[in-house]
Each structure stands twice: as structure tokens, then as C-alpha cells.
XYZ file of C-alpha atoms in Angstrom:
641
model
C 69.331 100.199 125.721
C 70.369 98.973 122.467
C 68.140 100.712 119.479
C 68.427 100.899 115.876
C 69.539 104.184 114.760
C 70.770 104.336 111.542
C 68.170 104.692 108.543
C 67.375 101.945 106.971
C 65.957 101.745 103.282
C 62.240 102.025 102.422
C 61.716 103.544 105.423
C 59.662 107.357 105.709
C 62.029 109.917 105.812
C 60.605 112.775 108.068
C 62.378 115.853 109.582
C 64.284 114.298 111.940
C 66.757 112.882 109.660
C 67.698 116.197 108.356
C 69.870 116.211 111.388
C 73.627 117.298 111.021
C 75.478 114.075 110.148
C 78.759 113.260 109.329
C 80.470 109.839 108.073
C 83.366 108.221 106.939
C 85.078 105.384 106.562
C 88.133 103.980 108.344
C 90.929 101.891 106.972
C 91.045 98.936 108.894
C 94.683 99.529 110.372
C 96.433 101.447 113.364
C 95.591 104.525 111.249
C 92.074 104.455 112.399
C 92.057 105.641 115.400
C 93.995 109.004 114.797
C 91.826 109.256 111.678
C 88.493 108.865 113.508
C 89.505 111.615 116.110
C 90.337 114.005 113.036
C 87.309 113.152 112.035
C 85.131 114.215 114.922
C 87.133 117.252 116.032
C 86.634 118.599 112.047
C 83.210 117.498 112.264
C 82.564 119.478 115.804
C 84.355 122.173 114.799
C 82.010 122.816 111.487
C 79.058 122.404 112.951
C 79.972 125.196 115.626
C 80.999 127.315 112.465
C 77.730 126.954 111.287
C 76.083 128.598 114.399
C 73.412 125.396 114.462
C 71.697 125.768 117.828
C 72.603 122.269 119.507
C 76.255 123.751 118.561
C 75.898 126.703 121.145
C 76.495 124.178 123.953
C 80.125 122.947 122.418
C 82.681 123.011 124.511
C 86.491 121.171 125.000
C 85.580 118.824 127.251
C 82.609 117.119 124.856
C 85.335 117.437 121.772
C 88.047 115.560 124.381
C 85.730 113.275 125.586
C 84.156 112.848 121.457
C 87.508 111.901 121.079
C 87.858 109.022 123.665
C 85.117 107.617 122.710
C 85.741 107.087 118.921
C 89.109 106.079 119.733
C 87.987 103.398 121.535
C 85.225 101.915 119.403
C 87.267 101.909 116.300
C 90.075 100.357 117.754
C 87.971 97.854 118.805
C 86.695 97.271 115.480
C 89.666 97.331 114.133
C 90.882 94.494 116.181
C 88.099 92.496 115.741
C 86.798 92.467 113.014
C 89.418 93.650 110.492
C 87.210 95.586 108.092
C 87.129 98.708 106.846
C 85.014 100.756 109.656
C 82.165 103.091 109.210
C 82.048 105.775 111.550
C 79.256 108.257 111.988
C 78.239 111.039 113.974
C 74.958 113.298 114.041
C 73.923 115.906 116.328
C 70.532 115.538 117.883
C 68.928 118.890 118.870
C 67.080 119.360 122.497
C 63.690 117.550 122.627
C 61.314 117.864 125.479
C 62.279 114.649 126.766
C 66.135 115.182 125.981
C 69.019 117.355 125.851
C 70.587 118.550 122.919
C 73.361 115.241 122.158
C 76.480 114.017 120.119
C 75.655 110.335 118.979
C 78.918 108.406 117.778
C 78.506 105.339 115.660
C 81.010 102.405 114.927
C 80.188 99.883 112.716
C 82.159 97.121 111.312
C 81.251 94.303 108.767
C 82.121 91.313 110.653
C 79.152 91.153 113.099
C 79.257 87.643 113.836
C 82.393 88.908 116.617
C 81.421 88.699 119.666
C 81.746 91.850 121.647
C 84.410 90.573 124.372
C 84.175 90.916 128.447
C 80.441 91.883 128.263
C 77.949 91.048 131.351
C 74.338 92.268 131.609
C 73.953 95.219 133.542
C 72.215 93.345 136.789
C 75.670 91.611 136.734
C 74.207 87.894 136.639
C 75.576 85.132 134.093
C 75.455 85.978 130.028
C 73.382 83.142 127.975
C 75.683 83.106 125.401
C 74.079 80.735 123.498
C 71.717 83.330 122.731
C 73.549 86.557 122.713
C 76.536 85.922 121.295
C 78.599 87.595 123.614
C 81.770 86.111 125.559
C 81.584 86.739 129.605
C 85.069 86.696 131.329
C 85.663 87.464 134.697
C 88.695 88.855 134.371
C 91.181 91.004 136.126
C 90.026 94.153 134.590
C 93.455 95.399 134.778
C 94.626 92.607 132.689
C 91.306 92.582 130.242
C 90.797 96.258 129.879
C 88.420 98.617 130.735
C 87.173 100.074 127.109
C 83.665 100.173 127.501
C 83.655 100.723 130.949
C 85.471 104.026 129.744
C 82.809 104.923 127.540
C 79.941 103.849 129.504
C 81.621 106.944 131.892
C 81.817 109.419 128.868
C 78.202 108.762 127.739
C 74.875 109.337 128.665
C 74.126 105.451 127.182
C 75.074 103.363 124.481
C 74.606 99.947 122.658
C 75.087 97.794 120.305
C 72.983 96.898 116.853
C 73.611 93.893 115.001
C 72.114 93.677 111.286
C 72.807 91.602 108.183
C 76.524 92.126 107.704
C 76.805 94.697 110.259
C 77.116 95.532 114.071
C 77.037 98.737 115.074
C 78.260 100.283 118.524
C 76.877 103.415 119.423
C 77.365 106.174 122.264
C 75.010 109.067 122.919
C 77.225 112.344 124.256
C 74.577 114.875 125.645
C 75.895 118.428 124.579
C 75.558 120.744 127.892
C 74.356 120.424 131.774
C 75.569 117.028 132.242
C 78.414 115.676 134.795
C 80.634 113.011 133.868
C 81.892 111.669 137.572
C 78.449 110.610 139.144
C 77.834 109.652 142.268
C 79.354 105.707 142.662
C 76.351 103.637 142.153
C 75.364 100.123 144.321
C 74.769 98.229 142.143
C 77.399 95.407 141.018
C 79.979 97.096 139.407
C 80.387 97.834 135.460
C 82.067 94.632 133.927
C 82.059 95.526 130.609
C 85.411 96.107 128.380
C 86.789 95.660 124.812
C 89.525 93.217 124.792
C 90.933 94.476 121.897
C 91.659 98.000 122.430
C 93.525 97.219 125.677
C 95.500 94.840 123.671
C 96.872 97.723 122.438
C 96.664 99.971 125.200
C 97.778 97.833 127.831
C 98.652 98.769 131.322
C 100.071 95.224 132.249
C 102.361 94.678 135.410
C 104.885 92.261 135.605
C 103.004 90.241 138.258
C 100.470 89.166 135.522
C 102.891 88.585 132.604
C 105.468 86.406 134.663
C 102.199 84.967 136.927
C 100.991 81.293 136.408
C 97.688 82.514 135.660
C 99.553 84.630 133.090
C 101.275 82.301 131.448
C 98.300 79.923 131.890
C 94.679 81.080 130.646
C 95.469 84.642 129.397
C 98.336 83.273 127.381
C 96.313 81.666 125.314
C 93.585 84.297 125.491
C 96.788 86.779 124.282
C 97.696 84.442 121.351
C 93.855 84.407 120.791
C 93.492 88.176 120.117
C 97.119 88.978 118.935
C 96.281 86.303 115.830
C 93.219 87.537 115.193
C 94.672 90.729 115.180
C 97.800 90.000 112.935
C 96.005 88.267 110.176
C 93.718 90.913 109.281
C 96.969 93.596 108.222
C 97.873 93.100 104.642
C 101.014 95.729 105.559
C 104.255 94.041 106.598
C 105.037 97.101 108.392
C 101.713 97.217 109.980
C 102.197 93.777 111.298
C 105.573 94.851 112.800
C 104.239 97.876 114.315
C 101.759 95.526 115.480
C 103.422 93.218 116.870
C 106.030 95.289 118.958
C 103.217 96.947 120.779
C 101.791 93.683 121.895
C 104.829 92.407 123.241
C 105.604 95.648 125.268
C 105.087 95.729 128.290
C 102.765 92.774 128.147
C 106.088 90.412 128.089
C 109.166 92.401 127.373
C 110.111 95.972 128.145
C 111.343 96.896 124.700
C 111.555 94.915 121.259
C 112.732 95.336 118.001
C 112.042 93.820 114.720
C 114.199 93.373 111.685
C 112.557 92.525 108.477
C 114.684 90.827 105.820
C 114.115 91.906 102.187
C 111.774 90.058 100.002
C 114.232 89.700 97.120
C 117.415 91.127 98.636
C 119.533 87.715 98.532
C 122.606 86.747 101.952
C 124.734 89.686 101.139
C 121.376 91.841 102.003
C 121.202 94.119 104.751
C 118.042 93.345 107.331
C 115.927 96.624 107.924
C 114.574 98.190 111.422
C 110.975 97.901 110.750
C 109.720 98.157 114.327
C 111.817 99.400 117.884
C 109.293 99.769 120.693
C 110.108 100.647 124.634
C 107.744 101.042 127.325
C 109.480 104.306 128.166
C 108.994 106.372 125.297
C 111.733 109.160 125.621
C 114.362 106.125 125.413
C 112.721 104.860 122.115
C 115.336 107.447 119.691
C 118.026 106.364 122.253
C 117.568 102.393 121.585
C 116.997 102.865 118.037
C 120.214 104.604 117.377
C 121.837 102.187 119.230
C 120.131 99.151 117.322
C 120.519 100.566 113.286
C 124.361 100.329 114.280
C 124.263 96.813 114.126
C 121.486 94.953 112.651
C 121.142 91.214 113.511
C 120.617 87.911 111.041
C 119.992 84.735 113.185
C 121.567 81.511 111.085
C 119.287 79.313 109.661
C 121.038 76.561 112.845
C 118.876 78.044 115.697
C 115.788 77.402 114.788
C 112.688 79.467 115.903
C 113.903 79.535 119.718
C 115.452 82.193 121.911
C 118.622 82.764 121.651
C 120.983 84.699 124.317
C 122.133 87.962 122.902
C 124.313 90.765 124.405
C 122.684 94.003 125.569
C 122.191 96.765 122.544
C 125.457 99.079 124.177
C 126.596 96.602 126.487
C 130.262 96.905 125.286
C 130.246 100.697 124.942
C 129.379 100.628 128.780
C 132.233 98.146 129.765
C 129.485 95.797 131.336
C 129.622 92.215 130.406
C 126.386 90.131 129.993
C 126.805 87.918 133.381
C 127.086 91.345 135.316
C 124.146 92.736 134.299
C 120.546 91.454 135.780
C 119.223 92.177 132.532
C 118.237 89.302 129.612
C 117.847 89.732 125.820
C 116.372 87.327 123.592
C 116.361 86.965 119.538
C 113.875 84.789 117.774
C 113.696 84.258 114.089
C 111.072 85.214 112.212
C 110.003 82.262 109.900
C 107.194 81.425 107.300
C 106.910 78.550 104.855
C 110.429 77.764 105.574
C 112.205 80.793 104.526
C 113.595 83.370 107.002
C 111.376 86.774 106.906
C 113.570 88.741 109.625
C 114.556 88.505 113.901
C 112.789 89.609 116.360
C 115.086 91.244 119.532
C 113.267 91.827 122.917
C 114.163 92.885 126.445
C 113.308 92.629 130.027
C 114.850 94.671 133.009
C 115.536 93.438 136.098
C 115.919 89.677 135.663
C 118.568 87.505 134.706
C 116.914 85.063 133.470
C 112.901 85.188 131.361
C 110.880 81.742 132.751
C 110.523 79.323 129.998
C 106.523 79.246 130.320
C 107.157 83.014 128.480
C 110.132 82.306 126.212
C 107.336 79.559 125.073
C 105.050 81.930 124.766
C 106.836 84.651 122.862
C 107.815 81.881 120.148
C 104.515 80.566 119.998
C 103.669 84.858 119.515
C 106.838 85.370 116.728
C 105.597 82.354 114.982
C 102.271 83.942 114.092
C 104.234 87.423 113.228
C 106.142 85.347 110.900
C 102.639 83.877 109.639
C 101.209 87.341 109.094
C 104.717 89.150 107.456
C 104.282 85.956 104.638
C 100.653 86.524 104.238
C 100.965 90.560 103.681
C 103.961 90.297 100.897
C 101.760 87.342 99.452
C 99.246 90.162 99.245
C 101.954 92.652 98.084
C 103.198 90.958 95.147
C 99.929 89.897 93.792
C 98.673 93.504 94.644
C 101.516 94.426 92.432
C 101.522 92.142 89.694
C 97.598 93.426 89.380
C 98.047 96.547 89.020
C 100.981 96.155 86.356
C 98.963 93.602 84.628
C 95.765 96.176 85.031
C 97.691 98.873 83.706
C 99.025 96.843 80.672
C 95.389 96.194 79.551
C 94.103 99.647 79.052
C 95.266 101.997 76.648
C 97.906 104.371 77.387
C 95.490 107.246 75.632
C 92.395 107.488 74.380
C 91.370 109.329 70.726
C 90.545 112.390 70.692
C 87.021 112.588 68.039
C 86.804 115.813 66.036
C 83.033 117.257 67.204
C 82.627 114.846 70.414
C 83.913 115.701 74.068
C 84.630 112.917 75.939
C 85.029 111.963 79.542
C 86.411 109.013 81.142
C 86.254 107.714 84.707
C 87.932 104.572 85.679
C 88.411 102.995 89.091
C 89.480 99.545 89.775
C 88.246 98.275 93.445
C 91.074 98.163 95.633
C 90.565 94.300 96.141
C 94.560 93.285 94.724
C 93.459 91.418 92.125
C 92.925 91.997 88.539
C 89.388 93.460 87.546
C 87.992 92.553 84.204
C 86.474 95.837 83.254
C 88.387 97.985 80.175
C 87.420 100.680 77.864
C 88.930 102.132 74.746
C 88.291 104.533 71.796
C 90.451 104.582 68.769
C 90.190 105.884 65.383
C 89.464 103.595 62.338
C 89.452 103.725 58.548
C 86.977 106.034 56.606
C 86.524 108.760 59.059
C 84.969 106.559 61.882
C 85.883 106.520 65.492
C 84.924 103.874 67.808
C 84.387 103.570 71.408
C 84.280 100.381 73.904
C 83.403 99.483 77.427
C 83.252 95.760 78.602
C 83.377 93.676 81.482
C 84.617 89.973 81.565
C 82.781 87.950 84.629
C 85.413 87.113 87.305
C 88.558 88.549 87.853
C 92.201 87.193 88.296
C 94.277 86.417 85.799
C 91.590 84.210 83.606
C 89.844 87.566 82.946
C 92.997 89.155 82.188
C 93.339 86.318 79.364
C 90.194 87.127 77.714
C 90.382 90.951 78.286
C 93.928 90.745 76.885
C 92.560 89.184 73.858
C 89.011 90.746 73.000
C 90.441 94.408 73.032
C 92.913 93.699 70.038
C 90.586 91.766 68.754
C 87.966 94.398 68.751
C 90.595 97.162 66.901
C 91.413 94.177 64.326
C 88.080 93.516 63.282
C 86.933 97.465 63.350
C 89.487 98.708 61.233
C 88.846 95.389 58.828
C 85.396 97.462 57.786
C 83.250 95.475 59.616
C 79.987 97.108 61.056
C 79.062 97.100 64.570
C 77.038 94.030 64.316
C 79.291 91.961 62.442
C 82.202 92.594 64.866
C 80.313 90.936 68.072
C 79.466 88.252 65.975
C 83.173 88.182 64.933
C 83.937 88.457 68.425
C 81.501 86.077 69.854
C 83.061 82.835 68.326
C 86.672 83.806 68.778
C 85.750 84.040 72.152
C 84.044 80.341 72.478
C 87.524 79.273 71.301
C 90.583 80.785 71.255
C 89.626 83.035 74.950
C 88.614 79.425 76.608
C 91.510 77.312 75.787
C 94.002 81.099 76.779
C 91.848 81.180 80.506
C 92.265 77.587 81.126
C 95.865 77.621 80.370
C 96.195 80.502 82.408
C 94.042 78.839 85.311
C 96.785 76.509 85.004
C 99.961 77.921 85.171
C 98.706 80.328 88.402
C 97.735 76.906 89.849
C 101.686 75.300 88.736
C 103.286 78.298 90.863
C 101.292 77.066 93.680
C 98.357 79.921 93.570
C 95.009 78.967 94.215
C 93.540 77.596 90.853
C 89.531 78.450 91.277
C 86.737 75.955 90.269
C 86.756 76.124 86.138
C 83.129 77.483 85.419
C 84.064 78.731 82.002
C 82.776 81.673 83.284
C 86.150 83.930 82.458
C 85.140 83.714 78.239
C 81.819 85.342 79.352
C 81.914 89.104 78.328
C 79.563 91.657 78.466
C 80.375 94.465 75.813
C 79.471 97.702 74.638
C 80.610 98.556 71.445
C 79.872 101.344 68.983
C 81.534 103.658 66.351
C 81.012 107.315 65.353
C 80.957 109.087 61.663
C 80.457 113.157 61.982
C 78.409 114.507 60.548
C 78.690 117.349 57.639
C 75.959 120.014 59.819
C 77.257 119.086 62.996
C 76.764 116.275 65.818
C 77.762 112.476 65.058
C 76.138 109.837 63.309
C 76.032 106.657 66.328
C 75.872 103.079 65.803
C 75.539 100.785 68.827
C 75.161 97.189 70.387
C 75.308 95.545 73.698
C 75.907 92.489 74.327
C 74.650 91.831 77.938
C 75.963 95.269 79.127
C 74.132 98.084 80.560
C 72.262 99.667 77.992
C 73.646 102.968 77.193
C 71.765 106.382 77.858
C 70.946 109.033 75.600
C 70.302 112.436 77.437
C 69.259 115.746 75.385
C 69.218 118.952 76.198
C 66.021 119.416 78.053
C 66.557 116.767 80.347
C 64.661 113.877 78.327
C 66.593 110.611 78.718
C 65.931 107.092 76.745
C 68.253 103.979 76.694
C 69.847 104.006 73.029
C 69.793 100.071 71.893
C 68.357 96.707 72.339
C 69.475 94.209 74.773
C 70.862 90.716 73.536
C 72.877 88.106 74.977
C 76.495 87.889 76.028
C 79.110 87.263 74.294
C 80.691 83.961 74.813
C 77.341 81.875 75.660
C 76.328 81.094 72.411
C 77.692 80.635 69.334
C 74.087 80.900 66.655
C 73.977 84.184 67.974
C 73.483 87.087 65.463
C 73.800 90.550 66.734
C 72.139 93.512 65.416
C 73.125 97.421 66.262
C 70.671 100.469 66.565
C 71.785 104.146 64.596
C 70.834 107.686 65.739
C 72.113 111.138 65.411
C 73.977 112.725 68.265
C 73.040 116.396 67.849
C 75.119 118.837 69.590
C 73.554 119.106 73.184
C 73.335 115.628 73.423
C 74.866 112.890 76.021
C 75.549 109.541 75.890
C 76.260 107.841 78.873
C 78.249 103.933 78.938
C 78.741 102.532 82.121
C 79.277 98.978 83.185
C 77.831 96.912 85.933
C 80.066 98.198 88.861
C 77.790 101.491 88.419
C 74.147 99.959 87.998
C 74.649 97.360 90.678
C 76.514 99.466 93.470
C 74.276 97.899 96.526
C 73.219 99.852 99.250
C 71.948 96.977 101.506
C 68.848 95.296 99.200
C 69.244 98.274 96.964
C 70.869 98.724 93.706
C 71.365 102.042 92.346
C 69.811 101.691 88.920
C 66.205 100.007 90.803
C 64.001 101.814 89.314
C 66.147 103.305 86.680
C 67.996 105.397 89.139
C 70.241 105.969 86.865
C 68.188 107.264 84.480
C 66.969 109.587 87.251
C 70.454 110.538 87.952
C 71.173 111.178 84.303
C 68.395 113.390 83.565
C 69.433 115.811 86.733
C 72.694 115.984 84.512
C 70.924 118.403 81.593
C 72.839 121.048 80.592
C 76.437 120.103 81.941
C 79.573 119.168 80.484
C 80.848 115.751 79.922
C 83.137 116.034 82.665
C 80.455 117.603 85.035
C 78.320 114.757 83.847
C 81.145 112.278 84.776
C 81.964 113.816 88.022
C 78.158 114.250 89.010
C 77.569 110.323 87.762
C 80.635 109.295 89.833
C 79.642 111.017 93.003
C 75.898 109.520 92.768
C 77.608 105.997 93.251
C 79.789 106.852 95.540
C 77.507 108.401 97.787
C 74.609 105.632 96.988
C 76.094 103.792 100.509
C 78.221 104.285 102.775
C 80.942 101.664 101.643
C 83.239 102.026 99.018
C 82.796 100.480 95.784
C 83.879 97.057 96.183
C 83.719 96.451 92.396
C 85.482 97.843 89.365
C 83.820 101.199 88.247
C 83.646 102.921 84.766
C 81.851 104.929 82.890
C 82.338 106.801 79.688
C 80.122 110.089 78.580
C 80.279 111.692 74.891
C 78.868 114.616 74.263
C 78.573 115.911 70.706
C 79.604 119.793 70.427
């Protein structure tokens, strides 16, 4: 049953796809879930505002059952794919052939995962070589039962796999349909998402302490719980994480201390993470465990190590009169000690080595994933310090000219290359910038560190537009090289990850022009760009034209002479400077500005403000795909008064 349902571009657009939709997108996390629920139950509860006919058949058992569903695909997503998820739902209205219907859609943007636990429907052996999907024959009470749970909610489903994308989707009919049908005969429904049981589990001692246990669907647990790990770049995601893997699945409560990143011996270890698989005695155990917080010496190692009972001495028990057994591991990663981990299990005296094994072999990839996420933290940080230390605190305001500024850096941890200023210059001239060095890291930090001083320098030395690129041009062939490579070099001396040297980082693509105003209003503009998108000119009636000449970067070439183009900006008038992150936002094979989209976009813009302009400019991108913006995005509009 698997179909292609979600529009795809270049094709006709009829009346059908004026349909009610709805879409968002997830965070990859254990947020997701909750989110995507919200999500639906707002989106339900809108369209029944609305009075739209397929609405009329609402009820609370489609919104609870809405809600199962989504829960279950994202979390499956979440878990194995580790993207940001893109969730979508669109009510169908009654057909001939069908009844009025809720369609859900999860996608994810790691399609090459195999859907786990799947069987075709006549219940005979998967070709995996061709499908791509992993077969297990599982207990299901051990594997899960995720999709079996949603092939019980829904009428059908499937699953779409496209260029970068897979898509799971579940069709909810709206009224007149019963949920518990008749048991069928055929083989029964093998299907089930690994993942989400992971971290729903309903697990029974019998499997975790069984040999099969400890066996095959240990490693299948590592398996998942790795894959699962890695993708958090939250060190208290990864101990949330983490505690609800190991309970019940092999301990009946846990606890995770996290030591801080710069906090030295005399610092105190934090509760990051207390988990019990009966939740009213969660508060109880937590109390219990912030009273004394424990610091394994470096001497133990990574194994187990025998600890007393949390409240074992307020009770008067001692440990070898108790049929319990608690167990500390350290957490460990490159060496250095990252926090303990402090599990549980009632009942038994003693946990079988085949699982204190295994729950070493588990804490060593928490440790793994803890290292990784304040490895991401710090050079998160460091970016956005670095980012923020590169732009001006303030633009200038220009006497006649509104302006409006939107800047936003992608959300990728590292250091864009895109920057903007305006700032006021000798002789009654004010001049504006937006450029984009190719890369990012802290090579384009070097160069955009250097050309927007540079810039302000040579402006306010009298030089024209022109001469300043060509200024700019050679001091970037030499001085912005030999800064980037030295740069390139020191990341690469405190052991980060030195990228292939390209040269690439002196490359800049610039915008750059100045204003004079003018005695009977408006501003006199001179402009050049230097391998930047050109900048538009909108008037008043809607009539839009690019406003200069294209010519090379900067950087490339060092015969290069650049020339500017002059025109009045009469009050009423727009210009609009963006960089690439705006022209080349990709929707699939689509760019925005193919076939001057943005040009389109500007000319619906007529008679707005600068900031409406901005804002409406902004949006356009945004909602060009689905995605976010996974590059840095800016654009500048003037507007002479």
C-alpha cells in the first residue's frame, strides 16, 4: 500500500491539494514526541473551529488515537535516524470511493535506515537485498510492537522513500469505522519499530537475565542504544537517555551523575538523570540520592563496583542482609572522568556477569556520547561568541532612509561567514555592506574579521565604491590567506579537525555601496557586487530591476578592476541586499530565486514598509520548504522616505 503522497515540485496543482494541511518540524530529541501530539491535537482542534465538513465527524477517540500514532512514528524517527523530523497532517474530505480521513506523515532525512522488524504482509521471508528492510523474528514482547499498534489505529499506511527522505504515513478515516476488527487468519502482523520500544519497553526479567538476552539481543540493545546516543548533541539528553534504556531493560532504577566540564576535584558531581520503573518512588529515590552524590576514584576503572543501598543505613539494614545489589560504573571518555553511573536491581543478591558486561559495554558508549555533546557545546559556544564579535553592536541610523535588518545564522554550531554593516563616513555619506566568505569555521572568521575593518578603513579614506573592492581585493589575496591558514593551523594544534586547505576561506562575495542625500529628498546610491546577489530596486508601483552589474569575487583575481553603478533612490523606493542563504534556499531541485523568484517575491512587496518588506521577504524563504534554513540568512532593505 505504500503511495507517494506528498507534492512534489513541477507537478499540476489541482483542487485537491487545497486540502487542510498542517506541518511542522520536530527537533530530533525526546521532545518530539510530546511536541508532535501538541501538534495534532492544535491542529484537530482548528480545523473543527473552522466548521470544515470532514471536521463534523471529530471526535476524542480519532484525536487519542491521532495521538498514538504520531507518537509512535516520530519516536521512531527520532531513534533512527537522528534528524530533525517533518511531520504533516491533512484532512481528506469523503470521496465516493472513501470516507472522510486524517492522514499523518513522518518523515525523516536519513532514509537509507532500514525500517526494523518488518515482514511482508503474506508473512513469507523479506529479500532484503532489495528492500532494504531488516526481518527479525523476534519475541515481540522483547522487539516491540510499534507498527503493529498503528497498523490497529489506521485504516492503512506505508512507507515512501525519496532522495534524502523516507516518509511513513498512516491514513485515520474520520467517522463509521471500528478499530477492534474481527481477528483475521492470516499469519499474524509481524511488523514493529525497534526503536520506539527501546524507549517504551515492557521487558521482564526472564529476557534481560535470559541467555538469549544476554546473547543476540544484547548486542541488538547496544546496536540501537548507540545509534541512539550519538545522534543527541545535549549531555542531559544523553542522560535522560540513557537511564530509560537501562530501566527495566537491565536494572530497576539508575541514576547518573555528571561531573562538571571545568569544575576541577573540589567540584561537586550533579544529578543529571534518576530513573525507577515505579514512578511514584522516583521523588522518593531522588531525595535520597542528592544527599550524597558519588565520585568513583580514578583506581576502579570502568567496572562495577559494589555500593551500599541509597538509605540502607537510615533503615538499619546492612548490605549482606538485603537480597538487593547496587552497582556504580564510571563514566569515561578520552581518558578523563565525565561522571558515575548508579543502578539497581531488586530481588537478587548478586547481577550475572554476562549483564554487568553488558551494562559497561552500555556506560562506555554513554561516556562516548556525554564527550561528543560538550565537544559540540563548547564549539557551539565559542561560535556564537566569535559570531557575535564579528557584527556590529549597532547599525547607523541614515537621515532620509529607513532601514531593516534581518539576520539569522543556521543553527549548525559553527561559525557562518555571512556579516553586514552600515556606518557613517566623511562628507555626509553613509555606507552599507553585506558579504559572505565561502566556508565557515574559524578560517572564515579570519577573513570576515579582517575585510569588515578593512572596508570602514578604506571608506572613510575617500575612496569611491569601486576603488575600495579593488582595495579590498588584493589585501585579501594576501594578508586574509596567510591569517586563514594560520588559523587552519592553530584549530588543527588543539587537536580540531584541520579541513583540506582549498584557499577557498579568502574567497568573498561582497556587496558594498554608500549613500549621499539628497537636497529634494531620496538618496543618491552608488553600488558594486562582487559575486553577490545582485541587489533589487523596487518602486512604488510594483516595478522591480536588479540595480548593478555582476563581476567577479573578490579574492580570485588580483588584475581585477571593479566598477560601481549610481541611481537616485526617490522616496517610495526599495532596495533589497540579500546574500546567498536567501537566493539558494532549496526546496528539493528548486531554488527560490529560479526564475527570479525573488524578484517575484519583491514586487508583491509594493507599497510596504521596510520592515513589512523584511518580514514578508523572510517568511517567503522560510516557507519556500519545509526544512529550516540550513544556511546563514540575511538580508538588508532601505527604503528612502
Amino acid at each position: 500500500m505504500q503511495r507517494d503522497i506528498v507534492q512534489r515540485p513541477g507537478n499540476t496543482v489541482g483542487h485537491a491539494d487545497a486540502r487542510p494541511v498542517a506541518r511542522t518540524s520536530l527537533p530530533g530529541n525526546l521532545l518530539a514526541p510530546s511536541a508532535g501530539r501538541r501538534f495534532v491535537q492544535a491542529a484537530l482542534t482548528e480545523w473543527s473551529g473552522l466548521g470544515l465538513p470532514a471536521a463534523v465527524g471529530f471526535s476524542e477517540r480519532l484525536a487519542d488515537d491521532a495521538a498514538v500514532v504520531v507518537s509512535e512514528l516520530v519516536t521512531n524517527a527520532v531513534v533512527h535516524a537522528g534528524t530533525n523530523v517533518e511531520l504533516l497532517c491533512r484532512l481528506e474530505e469523503a470521496t465516493e470511493d472513501e470516507a472522510a480521513a486524517l492522514v499523518l506523515e513522518v518523515s525523516d532525512h536519513h532514509p537509507a535506515r532500514a525500517v526494523r522488524s518488518e515482514q511482508p504482509e503474506d508473512g513469507g521471508p523479506a529479500d532484503t537485498a532489495e528492500s532494504g528492510v531488516t526481518t527479525d523474528s523476534a519475541d515481540p514482547a522483547e522487539y516491540g510492537r510499534g507498527l503493529q499498534l498503528v497498523g490497529t489505529l489506521s485504516e492503512r499506511w506505508g512507507i515512501t522513500y525519496r532522495t534524502g527522505l523516507k516518509t511513513v504515513w498512516a491514513r485515520l478515516p474520520v467517522d463509521d469505522w471500528n478499530p477492534f476488527p474481527e481477528p483475521s487468519t492470516e499469519p499474524g502482523f509481524q511488523q514493529g519499530l525497534r526503536a520506539a520500544e527501546l524507549l517504551a519497553p515492557s521487558a521482564r526479567r526472564a529476557l534481560r537475565d535470559g541467555a538469549d538476552w544476554a546473547g543476540r539481543g544484547a548486542l541488538s540493545f547496544l546496536a540501537e542504544a548507540s545509534d541512539l546516543l550519538a545522534g543527541q548533541l545535549d549531555e542531559d539528553i544523553v542522560a535522560a537517555l540513557a537511564g530509560q534504556l537501562l530501566v527495566p531493560r537491565l536494572a530497576d532504577w539508575c541514576a547518573i551523575w555528571l561531573e562538571p566540564e571545568n569544575g576541577g576535584p573540589a567540584a561537586v558531581p550533579r544529578l543529571a538523570s534518576v530513573w525507577h520503573r515505579d514512578e511514584a518512588e522516583t521523588g522518593q529515590l531522588r531525595t535520597l540520592l542528592e544527599q550524597d552524590p558519588i565520585r568513583l576514584p580514578e583506581r576502579v576503572g570502568t567496572g562495577p563496583v559494589s555500593l551500599p543501598w541509597p538509605g540502607e543505613e537510615e533503615d538499619g539494614e546492612k548490605a549482606d542482609e538485603r537480597p538487593e545489589s547496587a552497582l556504580a560504573y564510571r563514566i569515561t571518555s578520552g581518558g578523563r572522568t565525565l561522571g558515575a553511573v548508579l543502578l539497581g536491581r531488586e530481588g537478587t543478591a548478586r547481577v550475572p556477569d554476562e549483564v554487568t558486561a553488558l551494562i559497561e559495554d552500555f556506560v562506555r558508549r554513554v561516556g562516548l556520547a556525554v564527550g561528543a555533546a560538550r565537544a559540540y557545546t563548547r564549539q557551539a559556544t565559542i561560535s556564537r561568541i566569535l559570531q557575535r564579535a564579528l557584527l556590529p553592536s549597532k547599525v547607523a541610523d541614515i537621515p532620509g532612509v529607513t532601514s531593516s535588518l534581518v539576520y539569522e545564522p543556521s543553527d549548525d554550531g559553527v561559525v557562518g561567514g555571512d556579516f553586514y554593516d552600515i556606518f557613517p563616513c566623511p562628507g555626509d555619506r553613509w555606507c552599507f555592506v553585506l558579504g559572505d566568505v565561502q566556508g565557515s569555521g574559524p578560517e572564515a572568521a579570519v577573513v570576515t574579521g579582517l575585510a569588515r575593518p578593512w572596508l570602514r578603513l578604506l571608506a572613510r579614506e575617500g575612496f569611491g565604491v569601486g576603488e575600495v573592492l579593488d582595495r579590498l581585493n588584493r589585501l585579501l589575496l594576501d594578508d586574509a590567506m596567510e591569517a586563514a591558514e594560520a588559523a587552519a593551523l592553530m584549530v588543527a594544534a588543539a587537536g580540531g579537525q584541520q579541513t583540506a586547505d582549498t584557499g577557498q576561506s579568502r574567497f568573498l562575495s561582497l556587496l558594498y555601496g554608500e549613500l549621499v542625500p539628497l537636497p529634494d529628498g531620496g538618496v543618491r546610491c552608488t553600488v558594486a557586487s562582487a559575486g553577490h546577489p545582485l541587489p533589487l530596486l523596487l518602486r512604488p508601483d510594483g516595478e522591480v530591476r536588479p540595480a548593478a552589474e555582476p563581476q567577479m569575487l573578490l579574492g580570485i583575481f588580483d588584475d581585477v578592476a571593479y566598477e560601481s553603478q549610481s541611481f537616485d533612490l526617490a522616496p517610495g523606493d526599495s532596495l533589497l541586499c540579500v546574500t546567498d542563504g536567501v537566493t539558494e534556499r532549496r526546496s528539493g531541485a528548486l531554488m527560490f530565486d529560479d526564475g527570479d523568484g525573488l524578484a517575484r517575491a519583491l514586487a508583491d512587496c509594493a507599497g510596504l514598509s521596510a520592515d513589512g518588506i523584511a518580514d514578508r521577504i523572510k517568511r517567503a524563504v522560510h516557507e519556500f520548504a519545509e526544512r529550516p534554513p540550513d544556511d546563514d540568512l540575511a538580508l538588508l532593505v532601505l527604503q528612502a522616505g
